[in-house]
Short mmCIF file of C-alpha atoms in Angstrom, two decimals:
data_model
loop_
_atom_site.label_atom_id
_atom_site.label_comp_id
_atom_site.label_asym_id
_atom_site.label_seq_id
_atom_site.Cartn_x
_atom_site.Cartn_y
_atom_site.Cartn_z
CA MET W 899 26.68 -6.27 -6.37
CA LYS W 900 30.01 -6.84 -4.34
CA LYS W 901 30.22 -9.48 -1.34
CA PRO W 902 29.83 -7.70 2.01
CA LYS W 903 32.51 -8.58 4.36
CA PRO W 904 31.99 -10.76 7.38
CA THR W 905 31.24 -7.86 9.60
CA SER W 906 28.33 -6.87 7.95
CA MET W 907 25.49 -7.90 9.83
CA LYS W 908 27.17 -6.24 13.42
CA HIS W 909 26.98 -3.62 11.02
CA VAL W 910 23.50 -4.16 9.82
CA PHE W 911 22.69 -3.99 13.81
CA GLN W 912 24.91 -1.07 14.80
CA LEU W 913 23.18 1.11 12.13
CA TYR W 914 19.61 0.05 12.86
CA ALA W 915 20.12 0.28 16.64
CA PHE W 916 21.38 3.98 15.59
CA ILE W 917 18.43 4.99 13.62
CA PHE W 918 15.77 3.70 15.94
CA VAL W 919 17.95 5.56 19.20
CA VAL W 920 18.52 8.49 17.94
CA TRP W 921 15.78 9.27 15.21
CA GLY W 922 13.43 7.82 17.88
CA PHE W 923 14.59 10.17 20.69
CA TYR W 924 14.42 13.11 17.88
CA ARG W 925 10.27 12.34 17.18
CA MET W 926 10.60 12.45 21.67
CA LEU W 927 11.85 16.09 21.64
CA PHE W 928 11.11 17.59 18.47
CA ASP W 929 8.53 18.09 15.99
CA LEU W 930 10.15 20.38 12.88
CA PRO W 931 8.39 20.96 10.02
CA ASP W 932 8.80 17.76 7.37
CA HIS W 933 11.08 19.61 4.88
CA ILE W 934 13.32 20.24 7.79
CA GLU W 935 13.30 16.84 8.89
CA GLU W 936 12.95 14.86 5.88
CA LEU W 937 15.36 17.03 3.92
CA ILE W 938 18.17 18.06 6.03
CA LEU W 939 17.58 16.06 9.43
CA LYS W 940 16.92 12.56 8.33
CA PRO W 941 20.02 12.29 5.57
CA ILE W 942 22.13 13.49 7.74
CA LEU W 943 21.62 11.05 10.31
CA TRP W 944 20.43 7.86 8.45
CA LEU W 945 22.89 8.30 5.61
CA THR W 946 26.18 9.63 7.08
CA PRO W 947 26.83 6.76 9.25
CA LEU W 948 25.78 4.07 6.38
CA ILE W 949 28.05 5.95 4.03
CA TRP W 950 30.49 5.65 6.90
CA ILE W 951 30.24 2.04 7.63
CA LEU W 952 30.51 1.49 3.32
CA ARG W 953 33.67 3.60 3.63
CA ARG W 954 35.15 1.29 6.62
CA GLU W 955 33.80 -1.85 4.49
CA GLY W 956 35.61 -0.82 1.91
CA LEU W 957 32.26 -0.60 -0.15
CA GLY W 958 30.73 1.45 -2.68
CA LEU W 959 27.10 2.73 -3.43
CA SER W 960 26.67 -0.22 -6.37
CA SER W 961 26.75 -2.48 -2.72
CA VAL W 962 23.47 -1.25 -1.58
CA GLY W 963 21.56 -1.38 -5.03
CA TRP W 964 22.91 2.11 -6.71
CA THR W 965 23.27 0.78 -10.07
CA TRP W 966 22.40 0.81 -13.89
CA ARG W 967 21.59 -2.89 -13.63
CA ASN W 968 18.07 -3.18 -14.45
CA LEU W 969 17.22 0.03 -14.34
CA PHE W 970 14.09 -0.05 -16.80
CA LYS W 971 13.14 -3.35 -15.04
CA SER W 972 12.92 -1.55 -12.10
CA ILE W 973 11.30 1.55 -13.39
CA TYR W 974 8.55 -0.41 -14.73
CA LEU W 975 7.80 -2.84 -11.77
CA ALA W 976 8.14 0.22 -9.63
CA ILE W 977 5.10 2.14 -11.59
CA GLY W 978 2.65 -0.63 -12.05
CA ILE W 979 2.86 -1.86 -8.26
CA GLY W 980 3.24 1.72 -6.95
CA MET W 981 -0.29 2.88 -8.34
CA LEU W 982 -1.68 0.24 -5.76
CA LEU W 983 0.75 1.78 -2.91
CA ALA W 984 -0.43 5.17 -3.49
CA ILE W 985 -3.97 3.53 -2.62
CA GLU W 986 -2.52 2.15 0.35
CA GLY W 987 -0.58 5.76 1.17
CA VAL W 988 -4.24 7.44 0.23
CA PHE W 989 -5.64 4.70 2.96
CA ILE W 990 -2.54 5.55 5.82
CA ASN W 991 -3.69 8.96 5.19
CA SER W 992 -7.23 8.57 6.17
CA ILE W 993 -5.95 6.92 9.61
CA LYS W 994 -3.93 10.18 10.28
CA TYR W 995 -6.64 12.60 9.71
CA GLY W 996 -9.58 10.40 10.41
CA SER W 997 -11.14 10.81 7.38
CA PHE W 998 -10.61 10.55 3.65
CA ASN W 999 -9.57 14.29 1.92
CA PHE W 1000 -8.33 13.90 -1.20
CA LEU W 1001 -7.29 17.02 -1.96
CA LYS W 1002 -6.41 20.02 -0.15
CA GLU W 1003 -8.06 23.41 -0.48
CA ASN W 1004 -6.55 25.61 -2.43
CA LEU W 1005 -3.47 22.76 -3.71
CA THR W 1006 -1.03 24.49 -6.21
CA GLN W 1007 1.91 23.34 -8.37
CA ALA W 1008 4.33 24.46 -5.83
CA MET W 1009 2.61 22.05 -2.81
CA LEU W 1010 2.76 19.18 -5.69
CA LEU W 1011 6.43 19.55 -6.37
CA GLY W 1012 7.03 20.50 -2.89
CA ALA W 1013 5.51 17.04 -1.59
CA LEU W 1014 7.01 15.26 -4.69
CA GLY W 1015 10.50 16.52 -3.72
CA ILE W 1016 10.03 15.54 0.06
CA SER W 1017 8.92 11.89 -0.53
CA LEU W 1018 11.87 11.43 -3.00
CA VAL W 1019 14.43 12.46 -0.40
CA THR W 1020 12.54 10.09 2.09
CA ALA W 1021 12.78 7.36 -0.22
CA ILE W 1022 16.06 7.93 -0.94
CA SER W 1023 17.13 8.25 3.26
CA GLU W 1024 15.09 5.01 4.04
CA GLU W 1025 15.12 2.59 0.79
CA THR W 1026 18.60 2.80 0.75
CA VAL W 1027 19.47 2.46 4.55
CA PHE W 1028 16.91 -0.44 4.70
CA ARG W 1029 16.35 -2.23 1.11
CA GLY W 1030 20.01 -1.63 -0.32
CA PHE W 1031 21.38 -2.34 2.84
CA ILE W 1032 19.65 -3.71 5.57
CA PHE W 1033 17.76 -6.10 3.73
CA ALA W 1034 20.38 -7.10 1.32
CA ARG W 1035 22.92 -8.29 4.39
CA VAL W 1036 19.89 -9.99 6.29
CA TRP W 1037 19.17 -11.78 2.95
CA LYS W 1038 22.86 -13.03 2.18
CA PHE W 1039 23.38 -14.01 6.16
CA LEU W 1040 19.86 -15.90 6.31
CA LYS W 1041 20.10 -17.40 2.91
CA ASN W 1042 16.38 -17.15 2.62
CA GLU W 1043 14.74 -14.67 1.33
CA TRP W 1044 11.20 -14.36 2.78
CA THR W 1045 12.95 -14.81 6.22
CA ALA W 1046 15.18 -12.03 5.61
CA ASN W 1047 12.12 -9.91 4.26
CA ILE W 1048 9.37 -10.30 6.88
CA LEU W 1049 12.78 -9.66 9.68
CA THR W 1050 13.72 -6.68 8.26
CA SER W 1051 9.69 -5.27 7.41
CA VAL W 1052 9.34 -5.81 11.06
CA MET W 1053 12.17 -3.79 12.22
CA TRP W 1054 10.63 -0.89 9.19
CA ALA W 1055 7.53 -0.94 10.89
CA VAL W 1056 8.87 -0.55 14.21
CA VAL W 1057 11.04 2.06 13.66
CA HIS W 1058 8.19 4.50 12.60
CA LEU W 1059 6.51 3.85 15.73
CA PRO W 1060 8.04 6.54 17.74
CA VAL W 1061 6.49 9.29 15.57
CA THR W 1062 3.04 7.50 15.48
CA ILE W 1063 3.26 7.81 19.35
CA PHE W 1064 5.04 11.20 19.80
CA VAL W 1065 4.32 13.04 16.63
CA TRP W 1066 1.06 12.22 15.78
CA HIS W 1067 -0.42 11.23 18.92
CA TYR W 1068 -2.20 7.99 17.91
CA THR W 1069 -4.55 6.07 19.14
CA LEU W 1070 -3.42 2.06 19.67
CA GLU W 1071 -5.72 1.21 16.93
CA GLN W 1072 -4.76 3.78 14.80
CA VAL W 1073 -0.64 2.72 15.55
CA ILE W 1074 -2.05 -1.30 14.93
CA ILE W 1075 -3.05 -0.25 11.74
CA PHE W 1076 -0.36 2.24 10.54
CA MET W 1077 2.13 -0.50 11.58
CA VAL W 1078 0.48 -3.21 9.62
CA LEU W 1079 0.19 -1.20 6.32
CA THR W 1080 3.75 -0.28 6.96
CA PHE W 1081 4.37 -3.47 7.61
CA PHE W 1082 3.18 -4.51 4.03
CA PHE W 1083 5.17 -1.87 2.15
CA GLY W 1084 8.17 -3.21 3.63
CA VAL W 1085 7.41 -6.31 2.49
CA VAL W 1086 6.39 -5.57 -1.03
CA SER W 1087 9.58 -3.38 -1.41
CA ALA W 1088 11.66 -5.55 -0.28
CA ILE W 1089 10.48 -8.07 -3.04
CA VAL W 1090 10.89 -5.61 -5.98
CA TYR W 1091 14.30 -4.98 -4.89
CA ALA W 1092 15.06 -8.63 -4.80
CA ARG W 1093 14.20 -9.08 -8.14
CA THR W 1094 15.71 -6.02 -9.78
CA GLY W 1095 18.99 -5.71 -7.32
CA ASN W 1096 18.51 -2.09 -7.97
CA VAL W 1097 17.10 0.65 -5.39
CA ALA W 1098 15.99 3.18 -8.05
CA SER W 1099 12.79 0.46 -7.95
CA SER W 1100 12.14 0.58 -4.38
CA VAL W 1101 12.54 4.39 -4.29
CA LEU W 1102 10.30 4.56 -7.21
CA LEU W 1103 7.81 2.77 -5.00
CA HIS W 1104 8.00 4.58 -1.74
CA VAL W 1105 7.53 7.95 -3.46
CA PHE W 1106 4.38 6.12 -4.86
CA TRP W 1107 3.39 5.30 -1.19
CA GLU W 1108 4.45 8.38 0.74
CA TRP W 1109 3.69 10.87 -1.94
CA PRO W 1110 -0.57 10.97 -0.99
CA ILE W 1111 0.57 10.79 2.35
CA ILE W 1112 2.12 14.19 2.98
CA LEU W 1113 0.03 15.50 -0.28
CA PHE W 1114 -3.48 14.27 0.71
CA ARG W 1115 -4.86 16.10 4.37
#
């Protein structure tokens, strides 16, 4: 992985501030269908500024973990841990909807594949930004994996705060539980990324975690 230039930390906080403010205001003002938000708007708003930063730094996608290195290790690790995170995803779903509803009525193949597609695109956008860019840069700057992990996992949880308030209208108790579980996922995802250096591991973990949240309502 090519070493980031000294401006990387400035870019980390610029990117995070941009996403938190812009995506937060979007959550406050709009509530469009998932396929529009996650397949179109999120990749544009999250990945476009990241690509601009990488071009300005003279770095490629390999600097944010898009590489063939440790690919099979990433897949095996993600599948193993992902099964456990899928259970956490179902638990988060129960918080969101107030009960454990393991199957939608009239569940179809199209619904399964649609939820999987949304989960995959969401995972690519969020994991590339948070694990591939933000966590990796903070880790290099602080030179301590766990400090960087905890800090960026808090940042990860906080960026999900607006949707719990403005879209899902959670109670305070629900917000706290959701934030803790989201933070926990961030910690696990960063651990896996740190062990593989390949963002595919975090993307697959995210799919296992996100898919039940979207699917089981």
